[in-house]
Amino acid sequence: MKKISIAILSLLSIGLLLATSASAHELNGHASVEARLFFNEPLYQDQEWNNGSIEFAPEYYHEWESGSSFTFVPFLRLDSSDSERTHFDIRELNFLLLGDPWELRLGIGKVFWGVTEFVHLIDIINQTDLVEDIRGEDKLGQPMAQLSIPSDWGVFDFFILPFFRERTFPGREGRLRAEVVVDTGTPLYESSAAENHVDFALRYTHIFDFADLGIYYFKGTGRDPILIPSADANGQPILLPFYQLMDQVGLDLQLVTGNWLWKLEVLYQENTMENFYAATGGFEYTFIGINGSSMDLGLIAEFVYDDRKDDAATSFENDLLWGFRLAVNDTASTELLLGLSYDLNKKGNVLQLEASRRLRDDVKIFVEGWAFLNTEPDDYYLDSIRDDDFIRLRIFYYF
Amino acid sequence: MPKNILLHNALRLTVIPLLFILFQAGIIRAESAEEKGLAIAIEADRRDSGYEDSTAAMLMILRNRHGQESRRELRYRTLEVKNDGDMSLTIFDSPKDVKGTAFLNYTHKIGDDDQWLYLPALKSVKRISSSNKSGSFMGSEFAYEDIASQEVEKYTYKWLRDEIFDNRECFVLERYPVDMKNSGYSRQVVWIGKDEFRIWQVEYYDRKNTHLKTLTFSGYRKHNDSFWRPDRMFMINHQTGKNTELQFSDYRFKVGLSPDDFNKNSLKRAK
């Protein structure tokens, strides 16, 4: 950890030093306030009913004449009830060196892989910041060296990932957790190097006329932990995250034909305990200008399957996911998304509704509603949050 | 009199058949309205080609019928592609919640364009359904098909008349989208100046053939001694009373962009 702190400090000071010598600086970002209001009383001891929270994420960006740049994005959340949700992270702190035609990113960065709407199977470079959001789309900054080489036959990306980030989990006071709390203080690793194991990834992407294809190979510590029942010093039951070494290959494919977008993500993983595959895919069909208005309506249907079935470390192991996305296309950029997951093994459904709208040029409001229905004890996580239906209200101020 | 008859007969017997033969052989041809329309469109396109690449800043002002304004700042890069449509990259600077969002478009002379949207919050590149031609661009009165590169092959043409428009001698053409299925229009009427082949006005007729929108161009300036660009484009929607104004500045040409500036990597680092 100490080495990492030194590395971060030196990157930061080099960046700021170099940046002050030149002209173009940009400071942007946002601050937000949030309320999460739960319909039901908490199920577990120590949990607080509702929570309020503030978040701050400034972004410093500097670009040199050459096109090379420096980015620094710290992140801070303060939460009224969950001490684990109160957290600081460096989302980005990196140099982008622009060659011709290659580019090299050095430092803490964020990378997104994938095409589907609901489940992001192959987005495996950055660790999930799970306390932020149950969708798993918020990510922790990942130390990396990324070399990207475009060619006529596609783009080749090489990643060296020298430090592992542990997933965040809600604490005792937080909601949207299992009955037994995950203890993030003492994670277990298969690698003897623990979080210092150096991971490696290779990715190839290419655009064909009507298709976007990506394939990858990842070797290193997997981001999804196995949760092992244990006890803390006081004999209280806890779950210990165990991070395995793995080899994974995967593919993402997106086809476009007229108003149809077809999407597919597939992965195959080998680790010391098992080999398995998982896949998700489906379509999005867009109705443009419904009823002669300027509104667009998208219909989304996706299927997700995990070969490990009930042993999968996910609630989405054999599920259908439906979505309706409405883009009003007004000046306030009003958008609505309705999503419903349907477990084909009848182990529960998730209903989500999201809406957003710009209130002023620099203020935007986000409202979400979540309901967890028909849950069964077979799906441990989903059943644990059966009483956690909630509304999340966020107001963002951009500067 | 007999002399005239003689001449008349001579014409009838010799000149007219000769002309007829020449017509048949295609040596002299009366241009049809369609051919004339196409020829004007090709000439307008020819005069604008050879710019290689360009960049510009764009201010988009959206107004509703009550005159309430909303502003967006964008930057725009475009690259000519040999034997195909242009590549373009549009980067949003404001409103701030969409800052860093970028839109990549590969225009094709034939078939659907390829389009991607980069969302900086997720750092994800999303492919957009390419038949989204009639969809609103950024909540404005411009549809995707209005802001896309206007390739000759995207329409069929018909010359209607010549007309003085705004003190300028203009050709008036009608053009019909080739992709009738996905275009929001049945036809467009275009006023093109005879002197420099610049477009001054476009009227858009919706699929029910009702006059939907009118776009006017103003403040044309010549850049690099060759390329005319307007400083202002004004689109009014007659059915909703809303309008959108585009103001352009900082035009630059031949800045040395290459296809590598229009791939997914450049989309992600477009700030």
XYZ file of C-alpha atoms in Angstrom, chain B:
271
model
C -43.672 33.652 -100.252
C -42.581 30.748 -102.431
C -39.086 31.428 -101.228
C -40.211 30.934 -97.654
C -41.988 27.762 -98.506
C -38.871 26.574 -100.148
C -36.867 27.363 -97.064
C -39.457 25.747 -94.900
C -39.347 22.606 -96.962
C -35.625 22.617 -96.907
C -35.637 22.797 -93.150
C -38.199 20.093 -92.886
C -36.372 17.806 -95.197
C -32.822 18.293 -94.084
C -32.215 20.124 -90.820
C -34.927 18.530 -88.753
C -34.013 14.933 -89.656
C -30.389 15.789 -89.046
C -31.187 17.107 -85.585
C -33.235 14.000 -84.972
C -30.284 11.797 -85.889
C -27.957 13.802 -83.667
C -30.423 13.449 -80.751
C -30.583 9.721 -81.322
C -26.827 9.488 -81.343
C -26.739 11.395 -78.076
C -24.556 14.134 -79.520
C -27.026 16.870 -78.681
C -29.493 16.183 -75.901
C -32.201 18.182 -74.287
C -31.504 17.787 -70.590
C -34.425 16.447 -68.608
C -35.307 18.204 -65.333
C -33.909 15.208 -63.456
C -30.611 15.316 -65.305
C -30.289 19.051 -64.815
C -31.013 18.690 -61.096
C -28.380 15.982 -60.725
C -25.846 17.978 -62.732
C -26.297 20.974 -60.404
C -25.908 18.778 -57.308
C -22.740 17.204 -58.742
C -21.291 20.616 -59.551
C -22.042 21.895 -56.030
C -20.331 18.809 -54.592
C -17.350 19.155 -56.934
C -16.768 22.755 -55.909
C -16.693 21.758 -52.262
C -14.414 18.755 -52.612
C -10.686 18.781 -52.024
C -10.814 20.402 -48.582
C -9.201 17.186 -47.197
C -10.104 17.841 -43.588
C -11.518 20.613 -41.455
C -12.325 21.598 -37.904
C -14.811 24.129 -36.560
C -16.507 25.237 -33.368
C -20.259 25.257 -33.251
C -22.711 26.974 -30.939
C -26.182 25.471 -31.014
C -29.022 27.619 -29.728
C -32.336 25.863 -29.183
C -35.439 28.026 -28.789
C -38.962 26.964 -27.984
C -42.012 28.859 -29.217
C -41.898 31.117 -26.145
C -38.391 32.172 -27.075
C -36.742 30.345 -24.152
C -33.179 29.516 -25.077
C -30.900 26.621 -24.352
C -27.298 26.531 -25.555
C -24.913 23.756 -26.474
C -21.286 24.125 -27.458
C -19.757 21.600 -29.797
C -16.606 21.052 -31.795
C -16.603 19.410 -35.137
C -13.943 17.586 -37.174
C -14.383 16.130 -40.583
C -12.272 14.182 -43.049
C -12.820 13.600 -46.750
C -12.693 9.940 -47.730
C -11.899 8.938 -51.297
C -14.789 7.154 -52.997
C -16.999 7.288 -49.935
C -18.756 9.760 -47.648
C -16.940 11.924 -45.090
C -15.936 10.861 -41.592
C -16.907 13.244 -38.842
C -16.434 13.565 -35.096
C -18.583 15.888 -32.978
C -17.521 16.633 -29.410
C -19.848 18.198 -26.840
C -18.468 20.839 -24.468
C -21.712 21.970 -22.865
C -24.147 21.541 -21.162
C -21.645 20.230 -18.679
C -23.432 16.978 -17.904
C -22.721 15.873 -21.477
C -19.227 17.333 -21.656
C -16.885 14.866 -23.326
C -19.702 13.027 -25.070
C -18.622 12.438 -28.648
C -20.421 11.341 -31.790
C -18.564 9.531 -34.572
C -20.099 9.207 -38.012
C -18.859 7.377 -41.090
C -21.030 8.687 -43.898
C -21.525 6.304 -46.793
C -22.548 7.303 -50.270
C -24.631 4.168 -50.499
C -26.407 2.488 -47.601
C -26.699 3.420 -43.937
C -24.051 5.509 -42.198
C -22.092 3.969 -39.307
C -22.488 5.867 -36.046
C -21.093 5.566 -32.538
C -21.628 7.550 -29.371
C -19.033 7.783 -26.610
C -20.407 8.246 -23.087
C -17.644 9.527 -20.787
C -19.327 8.557 -17.498
C -19.145 4.852 -18.341
C -16.254 5.248 -20.766
C -18.296 3.174 -23.156
C -18.650 3.435 -26.903
C -22.173 2.665 -28.029
C -23.067 1.895 -31.596
C -26.193 3.727 -32.688
C -28.829 2.196 -34.863
C -27.882 3.744 -38.175
C -31.360 4.105 -39.572
C -31.935 6.733 -36.899
C -31.952 9.314 -39.684
C -35.063 11.198 -38.720
C -34.239 11.251 -35.000
C -33.533 14.595 -33.359
C -29.873 15.499 -32.922
C -29.342 16.623 -29.301
C -32.962 17.676 -28.867
C -32.555 20.215 -31.663
C -34.675 20.802 -34.767
C -31.888 19.213 -36.789
C -32.356 15.532 -37.516
C -29.316 13.262 -37.864
C -29.882 13.253 -41.629
C -29.773 17.070 -41.701
C -26.386 17.359 -40.012
C -24.816 14.394 -41.788
C -22.584 14.972 -44.792
C -24.880 15.671 -47.763
C -23.525 13.173 -50.273
C -24.854 13.445 -53.829
C -25.846 9.773 -53.825
C -28.182 10.197 -50.835
C -30.843 11.824 -53.017
C -32.371 11.817 -56.463
C -32.931 15.234 -58.000
C -35.204 17.304 -60.148
C -34.609 20.845 -61.334
C -37.788 22.882 -60.787
C -37.024 26.412 -61.956
C -34.605 29.300 -61.804
C -35.559 32.027 -59.396
C -34.279 35.181 -57.737
C -34.010 34.372 -54.049
C -32.880 37.089 -51.675
C -31.448 39.106 -54.591
C -29.481 36.120 -55.837
C -29.996 34.097 -58.972
C -30.696 30.577 -57.853
C -31.454 27.145 -59.180
C -34.391 25.621 -57.357
C -34.142 21.844 -57.111
C -36.209 19.212 -55.516
C -34.401 16.261 -53.986
C -35.828 12.969 -52.784
C -34.124 10.761 -50.175
C -32.940 7.444 -51.593
C -33.624 5.766 -48.235
C -37.371 6.486 -48.316
C -37.991 3.972 -45.536
C -35.956 5.713 -42.844
C -35.859 9.328 -43.910
C -38.288 11.675 -42.201
C -38.924 13.463 -45.481
C -40.811 12.880 -48.695
C -38.868 15.656 -50.428
C -36.710 18.733 -49.927
C -36.664 21.913 -51.996
C -33.196 23.458 -52.259
C -32.133 26.921 -53.411
C -28.602 26.887 -54.857
C -26.904 30.112 -55.974
C -25.878 30.146 -59.628
C -22.622 31.963 -58.984
C -20.839 29.785 -56.444
C -23.237 26.845 -56.073
C -23.801 27.621 -52.380
C -26.997 26.435 -50.717
C -29.125 29.307 -49.383
C -32.293 27.583 -48.287
C -33.772 24.122 -47.831
C -37.456 23.394 -47.263
C -38.226 20.036 -45.690
C -41.506 18.241 -46.373
C -42.476 15.440 -44.012
C -43.685 12.015 -45.079
C -47.225 13.321 -45.383
C -45.798 15.979 -47.718
C -46.572 18.815 -45.280
C -44.055 21.646 -44.999
C -42.204 20.742 -41.780
C -39.062 22.849 -41.539
C -37.062 25.511 -43.332
C -33.289 25.867 -43.097
C -31.569 29.079 -44.150
C -27.823 29.702 -44.517
C -26.139 33.055 -44.045
C -22.758 34.695 -43.555
C -20.934 32.626 -46.147
C -17.184 33.207 -46.108
C -14.483 31.787 -48.310
C -11.795 29.831 -46.491
C -8.358 28.898 -47.861
C -9.348 30.731 -51.077
C -11.553 27.802 -52.022
C -14.181 26.631 -49.601
C -17.351 28.516 -48.813
C -18.784 27.955 -45.338
C -21.750 29.650 -43.658
C -21.335 31.323 -40.282
C -24.930 30.681 -39.441
C -27.587 28.069 -40.139
C -31.119 28.629 -38.956
C -33.712 25.849 -38.832
C -37.318 26.637 -38.026
C -39.948 23.995 -37.414
C -43.251 25.323 -38.767
C -45.310 22.682 -36.998
C -43.995 23.255 -33.452
C -42.781 26.861 -33.687
C -39.389 25.779 -32.290
C -36.145 26.772 -33.927
C -32.460 25.931 -33.735
C -29.621 28.188 -34.717
C -26.096 26.977 -35.446
C -23.269 29.487 -35.286
C -19.903 28.401 -36.641
C -16.488 29.801 -35.845
C -12.805 28.880 -35.997
C -13.052 27.109 -39.328
C -9.739 25.507 -40.226
C -8.903 23.443 -43.276
C -6.151 20.963 -44.157
C -4.982 20.661 -40.562
C -3.572 17.200 -41.256
C -6.212 14.885 -39.790
C -6.064 11.211 -40.744
C -8.439 8.233 -40.393
C -6.681 7.514 -37.059
C -8.351 10.666 -35.727
C -11.724 9.085 -36.462
C -11.535 5.689 -34.775
C -12.865 4.465 -31.437
C -9.648 5.403 -29.641
C -9.897 8.999 -30.782
C -13.570 8.986 -29.827
C -12.595 8.043 -26.266
C -9.897 10.635 -25.884
C -11.861 13.459 -27.536
C -12.025 16.029 -24.764
